[in-house]
Coordinates of C-alpha atoms in Angstrom, one line a residue:
X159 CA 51.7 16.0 31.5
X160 CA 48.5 15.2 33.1
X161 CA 48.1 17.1 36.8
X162 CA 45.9 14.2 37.5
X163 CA 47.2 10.5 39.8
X164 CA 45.6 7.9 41.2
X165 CA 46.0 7.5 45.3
X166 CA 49.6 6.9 45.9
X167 CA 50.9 8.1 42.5
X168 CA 52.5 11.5 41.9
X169 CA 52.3 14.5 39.7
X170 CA 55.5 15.3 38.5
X171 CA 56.3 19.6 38.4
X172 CA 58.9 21.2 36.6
X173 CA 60.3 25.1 36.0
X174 CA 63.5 25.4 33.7
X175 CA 66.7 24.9 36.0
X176 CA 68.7 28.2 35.2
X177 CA 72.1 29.5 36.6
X178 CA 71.4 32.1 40.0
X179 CA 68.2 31.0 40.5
X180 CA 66.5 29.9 43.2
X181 CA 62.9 27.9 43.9
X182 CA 60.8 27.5 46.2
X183 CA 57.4 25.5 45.9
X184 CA 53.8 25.8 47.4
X185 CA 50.7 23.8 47.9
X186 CA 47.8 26.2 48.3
X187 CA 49.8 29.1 49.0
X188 CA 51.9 27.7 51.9
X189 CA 55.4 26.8 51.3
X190 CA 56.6 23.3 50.9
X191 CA 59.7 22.9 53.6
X192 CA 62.4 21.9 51.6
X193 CA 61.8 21.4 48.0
X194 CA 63.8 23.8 46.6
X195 CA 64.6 22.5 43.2
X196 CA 63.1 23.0 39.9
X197 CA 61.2 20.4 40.1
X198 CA 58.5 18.7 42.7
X199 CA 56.6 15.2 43.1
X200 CA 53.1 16.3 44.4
X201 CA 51.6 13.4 45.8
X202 CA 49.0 15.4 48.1
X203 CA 45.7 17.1 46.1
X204 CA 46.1 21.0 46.1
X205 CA 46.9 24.2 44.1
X206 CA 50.7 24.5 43.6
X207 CA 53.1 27.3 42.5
X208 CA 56.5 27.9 42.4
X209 CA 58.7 31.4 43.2
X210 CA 61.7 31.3 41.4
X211 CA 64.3 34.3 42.9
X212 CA 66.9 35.7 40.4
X213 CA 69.8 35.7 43.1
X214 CA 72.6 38.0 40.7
X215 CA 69.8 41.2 40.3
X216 CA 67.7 40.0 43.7
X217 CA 63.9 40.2 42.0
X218 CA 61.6 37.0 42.1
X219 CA 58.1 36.2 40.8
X220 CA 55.5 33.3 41.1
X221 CA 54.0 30.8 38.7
X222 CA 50.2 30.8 37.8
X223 CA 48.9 27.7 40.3
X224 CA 48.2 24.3 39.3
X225 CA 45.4 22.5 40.6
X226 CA 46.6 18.7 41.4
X227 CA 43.9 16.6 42.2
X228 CA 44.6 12.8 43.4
X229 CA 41.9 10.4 42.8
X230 CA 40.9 8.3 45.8
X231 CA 40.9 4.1 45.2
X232 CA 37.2 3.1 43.9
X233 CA 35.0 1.6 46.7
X234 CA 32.6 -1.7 45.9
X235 CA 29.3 -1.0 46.4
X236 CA 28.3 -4.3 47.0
X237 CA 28.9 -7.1 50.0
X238 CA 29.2 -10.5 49.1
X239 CA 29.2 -13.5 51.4
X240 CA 32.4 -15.2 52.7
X241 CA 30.7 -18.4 53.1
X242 CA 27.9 -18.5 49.7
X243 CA 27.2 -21.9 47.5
X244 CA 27.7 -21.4 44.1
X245 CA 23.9 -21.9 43.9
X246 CA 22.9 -19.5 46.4
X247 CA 22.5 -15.9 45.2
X248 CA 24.7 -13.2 46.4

């Protein structure tokens, strides 16, 4: 999957769901308030990671990070008349 979406898209994340486990995800090292599931919709640019706790033997750990980057909508770079003749140049 590509951690790449255009503005107002999503990046999809995912761990494997297991038994007596729990997750919790974070965008740049901050915890996301409750997304708590194995998997997240990142629709904001940032470096996310998941810790997943074992809850039976009580030992966690945390995911490498994951640079999401959201593309911003292209902007003209030109103006063009609201009121121009087909003759007349722009």
């Amino acid at each position: 999957a590509s951690n790449t979406a255009c503005q107002g898209g999503q990046v999809n994340l995912s761990v494997s769901s297991l038994a007596n486990h729990t997750y919790q995800w974070k965008r740049d090292g901050a915890d996301i308030t409750g997304q708590t599931a194995a998997t997240h919709s990142a629709t904001v640019e940032g470096t996310y990671t998941v810790t997943i706790t074992n809850t039976a033997i009580g030992c966690s750990g945390t995911t490498q990070g994951l640079a999401v980057k959201i593309l911003s909508a292209p902007v003209p770079g030109f103006d063009v008349k609201q009121n121009a003749c087909v003759t007349e140049p722009l």
